[in-house]
XYZ file of C-alpha atoms in Angstrom:
283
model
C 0.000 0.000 0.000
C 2.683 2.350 0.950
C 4.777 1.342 -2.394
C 1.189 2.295 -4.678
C 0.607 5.624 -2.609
C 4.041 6.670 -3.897
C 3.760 6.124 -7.374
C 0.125 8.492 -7.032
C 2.282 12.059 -7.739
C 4.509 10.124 -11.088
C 0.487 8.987 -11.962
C -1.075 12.112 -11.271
C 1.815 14.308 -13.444
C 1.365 11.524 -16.087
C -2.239 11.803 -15.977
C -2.050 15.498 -16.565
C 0.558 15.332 -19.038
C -2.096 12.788 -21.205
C -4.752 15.384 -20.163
C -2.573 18.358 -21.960
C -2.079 16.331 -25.535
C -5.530 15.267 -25.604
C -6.912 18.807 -24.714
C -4.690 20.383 -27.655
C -5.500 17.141 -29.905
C -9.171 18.779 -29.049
C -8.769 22.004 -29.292
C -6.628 21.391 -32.855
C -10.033 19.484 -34.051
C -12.324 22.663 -33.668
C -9.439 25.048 -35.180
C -10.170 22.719 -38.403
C -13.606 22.383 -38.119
C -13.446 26.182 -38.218
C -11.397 26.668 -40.805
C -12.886 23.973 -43.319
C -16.074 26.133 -42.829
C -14.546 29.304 -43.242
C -11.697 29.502 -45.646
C -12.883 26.728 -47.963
C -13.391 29.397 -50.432
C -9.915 30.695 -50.096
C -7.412 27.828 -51.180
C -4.136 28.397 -50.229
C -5.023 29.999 -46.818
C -7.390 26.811 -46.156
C -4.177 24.060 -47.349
C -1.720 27.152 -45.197
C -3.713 26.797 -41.782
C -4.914 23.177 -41.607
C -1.193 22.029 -42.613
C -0.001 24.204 -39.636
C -2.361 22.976 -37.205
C -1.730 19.528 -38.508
C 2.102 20.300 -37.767
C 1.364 22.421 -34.717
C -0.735 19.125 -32.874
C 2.065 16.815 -34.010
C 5.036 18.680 -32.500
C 3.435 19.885 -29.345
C 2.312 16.101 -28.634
C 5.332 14.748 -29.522
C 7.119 17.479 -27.556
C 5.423 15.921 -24.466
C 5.758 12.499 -25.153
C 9.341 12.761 -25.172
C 9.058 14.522 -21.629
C 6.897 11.227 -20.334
C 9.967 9.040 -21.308
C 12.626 10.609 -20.206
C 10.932 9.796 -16.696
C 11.258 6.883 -15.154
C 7.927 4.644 -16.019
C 5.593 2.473 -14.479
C 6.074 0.049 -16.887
C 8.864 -0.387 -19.606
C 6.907 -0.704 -22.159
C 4.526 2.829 -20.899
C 6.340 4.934 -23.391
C 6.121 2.728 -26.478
C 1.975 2.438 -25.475
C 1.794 5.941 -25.746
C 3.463 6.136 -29.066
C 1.076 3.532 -30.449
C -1.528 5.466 -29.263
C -0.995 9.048 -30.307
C -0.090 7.325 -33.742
C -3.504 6.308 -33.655
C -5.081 9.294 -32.399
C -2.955 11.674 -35.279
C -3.539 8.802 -37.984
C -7.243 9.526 -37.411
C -7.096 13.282 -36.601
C -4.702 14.801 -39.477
C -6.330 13.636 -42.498
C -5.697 15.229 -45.786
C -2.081 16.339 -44.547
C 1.471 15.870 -44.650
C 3.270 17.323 -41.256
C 6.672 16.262 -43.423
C 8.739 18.276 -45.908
C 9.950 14.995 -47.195
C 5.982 13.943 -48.377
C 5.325 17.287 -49.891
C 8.610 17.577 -51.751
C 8.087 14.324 -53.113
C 4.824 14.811 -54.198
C 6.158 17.824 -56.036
C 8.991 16.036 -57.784
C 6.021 13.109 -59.099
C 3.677 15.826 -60.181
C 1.483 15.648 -57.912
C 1.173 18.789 -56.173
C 1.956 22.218 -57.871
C 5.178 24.503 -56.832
C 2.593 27.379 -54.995
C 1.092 24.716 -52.800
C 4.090 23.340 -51.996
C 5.764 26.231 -50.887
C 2.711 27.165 -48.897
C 2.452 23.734 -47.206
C 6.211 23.558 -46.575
C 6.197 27.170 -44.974
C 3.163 26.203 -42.776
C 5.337 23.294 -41.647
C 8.177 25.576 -40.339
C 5.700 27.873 -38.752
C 3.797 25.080 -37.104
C 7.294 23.540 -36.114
C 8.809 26.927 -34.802
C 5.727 28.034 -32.812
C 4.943 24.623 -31.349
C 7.778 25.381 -29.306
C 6.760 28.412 -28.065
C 3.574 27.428 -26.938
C 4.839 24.276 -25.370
C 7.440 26.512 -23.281
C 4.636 28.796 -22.037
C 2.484 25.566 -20.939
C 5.358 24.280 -19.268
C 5.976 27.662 -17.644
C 2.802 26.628 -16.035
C 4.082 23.870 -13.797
C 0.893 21.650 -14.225
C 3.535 18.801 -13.484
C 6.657 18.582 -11.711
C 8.784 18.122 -14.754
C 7.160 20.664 -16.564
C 10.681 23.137 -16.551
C 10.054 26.318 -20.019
C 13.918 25.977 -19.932
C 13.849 22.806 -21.140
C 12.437 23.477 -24.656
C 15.586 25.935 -25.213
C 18.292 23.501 -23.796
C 19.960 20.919 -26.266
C 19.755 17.588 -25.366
C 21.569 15.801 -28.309
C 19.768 12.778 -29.180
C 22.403 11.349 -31.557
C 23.855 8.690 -29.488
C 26.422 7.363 -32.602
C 28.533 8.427 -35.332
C 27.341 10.696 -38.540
C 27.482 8.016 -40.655
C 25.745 5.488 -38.567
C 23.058 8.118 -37.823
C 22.400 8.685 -41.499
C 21.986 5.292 -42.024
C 19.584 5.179 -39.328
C 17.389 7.893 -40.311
C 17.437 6.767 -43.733
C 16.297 3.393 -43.332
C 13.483 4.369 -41.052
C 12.171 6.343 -43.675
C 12.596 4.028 -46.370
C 10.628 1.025 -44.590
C 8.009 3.822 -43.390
C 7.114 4.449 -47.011
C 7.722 0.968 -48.120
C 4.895 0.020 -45.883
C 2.861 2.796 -47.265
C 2.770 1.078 -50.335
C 2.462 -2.710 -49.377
C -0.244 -1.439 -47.091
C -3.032 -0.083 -49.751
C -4.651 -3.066 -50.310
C -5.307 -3.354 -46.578
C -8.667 -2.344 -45.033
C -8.480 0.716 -43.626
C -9.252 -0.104 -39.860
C -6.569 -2.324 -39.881
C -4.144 -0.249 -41.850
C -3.784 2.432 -39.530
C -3.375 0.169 -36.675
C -0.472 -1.261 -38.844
C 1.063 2.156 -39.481
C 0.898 3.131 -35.878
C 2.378 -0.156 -34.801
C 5.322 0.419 -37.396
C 6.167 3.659 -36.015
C 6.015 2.210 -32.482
C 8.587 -0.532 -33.469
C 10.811 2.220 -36.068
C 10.704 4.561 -32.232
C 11.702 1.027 -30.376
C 14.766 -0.130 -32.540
C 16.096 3.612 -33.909
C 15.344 6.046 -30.566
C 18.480 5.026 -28.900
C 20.694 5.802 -32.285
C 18.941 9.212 -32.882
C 15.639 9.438 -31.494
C 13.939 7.552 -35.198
C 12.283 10.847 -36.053
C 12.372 10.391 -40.146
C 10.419 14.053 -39.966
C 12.749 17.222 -40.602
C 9.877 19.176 -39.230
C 9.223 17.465 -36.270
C 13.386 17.533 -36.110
C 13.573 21.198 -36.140
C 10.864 21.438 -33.499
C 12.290 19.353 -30.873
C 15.922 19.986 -31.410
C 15.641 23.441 -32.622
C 18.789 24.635 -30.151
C 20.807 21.935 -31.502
C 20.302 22.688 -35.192
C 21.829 25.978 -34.119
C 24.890 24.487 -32.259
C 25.968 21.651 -34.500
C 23.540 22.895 -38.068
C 25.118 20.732 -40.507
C 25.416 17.782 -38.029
C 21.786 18.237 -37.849
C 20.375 19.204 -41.168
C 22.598 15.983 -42.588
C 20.711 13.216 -40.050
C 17.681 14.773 -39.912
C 16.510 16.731 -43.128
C 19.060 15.017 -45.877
C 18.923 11.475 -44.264
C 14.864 10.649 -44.404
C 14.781 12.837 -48.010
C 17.395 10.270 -49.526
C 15.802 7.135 -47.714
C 12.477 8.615 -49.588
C 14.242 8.547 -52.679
C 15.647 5.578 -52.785
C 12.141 4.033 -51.938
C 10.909 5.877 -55.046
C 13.613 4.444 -57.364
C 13.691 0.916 -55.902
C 9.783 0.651 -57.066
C 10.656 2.138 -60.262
C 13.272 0.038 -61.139
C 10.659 -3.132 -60.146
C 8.088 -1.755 -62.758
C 5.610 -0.489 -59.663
C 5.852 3.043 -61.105
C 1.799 2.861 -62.278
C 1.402 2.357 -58.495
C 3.099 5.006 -57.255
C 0.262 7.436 -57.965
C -1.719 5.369 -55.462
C 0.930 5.666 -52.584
C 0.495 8.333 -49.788
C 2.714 10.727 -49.929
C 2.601 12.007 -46.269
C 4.518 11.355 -43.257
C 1.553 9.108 -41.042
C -1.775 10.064 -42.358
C -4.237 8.531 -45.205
C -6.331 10.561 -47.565
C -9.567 11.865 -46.091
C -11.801 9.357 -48.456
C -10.471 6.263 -46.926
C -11.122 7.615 -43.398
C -14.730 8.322 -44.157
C -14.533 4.570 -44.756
C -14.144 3.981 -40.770
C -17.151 5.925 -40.424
């Protein structure tokens, strides 16, 4: 009894820290809603804002996830459950967008999205990334939980645990399997496919974090290692923005050379989230 009542202030700061993601998971619903009813006349600024939110939710969760494991858990396994679930939860959540440069660059270079929107959903990645910061340093500035420290946010804490060229390696071949499973994954029912996708990033988190974090996401990169980028920048920008953007391409050329290139066009070209028709599916 004694041993359970002092675990209750770890549960309670967990508790709240699950209570945070899922109130800005929330509140990052309505600011769609809104804006799907709003700007749907006005193009780019409807693709600009939902592609920040999208980015916004993603780095502010995953800003707080990484907080819940660097504590000591309950379980071992507590931190990899949480993955799986906020996998789930932005699988069904973002649809319609990318949160990764790598995804909308690609779909540029295969023709399927035009240079403006692009640019505009690439700069409403680096916003989202940049101010997701910002807001998660004033909510930690709060002290809701123990751990909750706003100097934390601006303080490096170098996740690269190997060599440059082992970390490139890593990177890379986290994002080539990721989109590899994209692909082998269409014919799957829906339901089930995201469950896979979440449980791929769960095991990509499990064997890569310990190398350099497994993060195959150059926005989600700059977001939670923003002081970093600015210490060691081409370090950095080499693991995490040239590493996943090559394991991409050779993912693209490996199913061109095997004479998939006709399915291609039916791939998803985001980072974790399926078109919005095949979601209304689970519906």
């Amino acid at each position: 009894m004694t041993a359970l009542w002092g675990l209750w202030p770890q549960v309670q700061d967990t508790c709240t820290s699950l209570g945070l993601m899922l109130s800005l998971v929330l509140l990052m619903g309505l600011a769609r809603v809104v804006t799907r009813q709003r700007l749907h006349r006005f193009m780019m600024a409807h693709t600009f804002v939902l592609e920040f939110l999208a980015t916004f939710q993603l780095c502010c969760c995953t800003h707080e996830l990484q907080l819940l494991s660097e504590q000591e858990p309950v379980h071992p396994t507590w931190p990899l459950t949480l993955i799986y679930f906020f996998s789930l939860v932005h699988g069904l959540t973002l649809v319609g967008t990318s949160t990764n440069p790598c995804g909308v660059m690609m779909q540029m270079l295969l023709g399927g999205m035009s240079p403006e929107t692009g640019a505009i959903r690439l700069l409403a990645q680096l916003i989202g990334a940049l101010c997701s910061r910002y807001c998660i340093s004033a909510l930690w500035g709060l002290g809701l939980t123990k751990y909750h420290l706003s100097e934390r946010t601006f303080a490096c804490r170098n996740p690269i645990q190997v060599d440059l060229p082992k970390a490139v390696i890593t990177e890379a071949i986290c994002s080539f399997i990721f989109h590899s499973a994209l692909l082998h994954f269409q014919e799957i029912r829906t339901k089930l496919r995201i469950h896979l996708l979440a449980a791929l990033i769960t095991f990509l988190v499990y064997a890569g974090g310990s190398l350099t974090g497994a993060v195959f996401n150059p926005a989600l990169a700059l977001s939670l290692h923003f002081t970093c980028f600015d210490e060691a920048f081409l370090r950095f920008f080499i693991v995490y923005w040239l590493a996943p953007s090559l394991g991409k391409h050779i993912f693209i050329n490996v199913i061109k050379r095997l004479g998939y290139l006709k399915m291609i066009g039916n791939v998803i070209l985001t980072c974790q989230f399926p078109k919005p028709e095949l979601v209304q599916k689970i519906k």
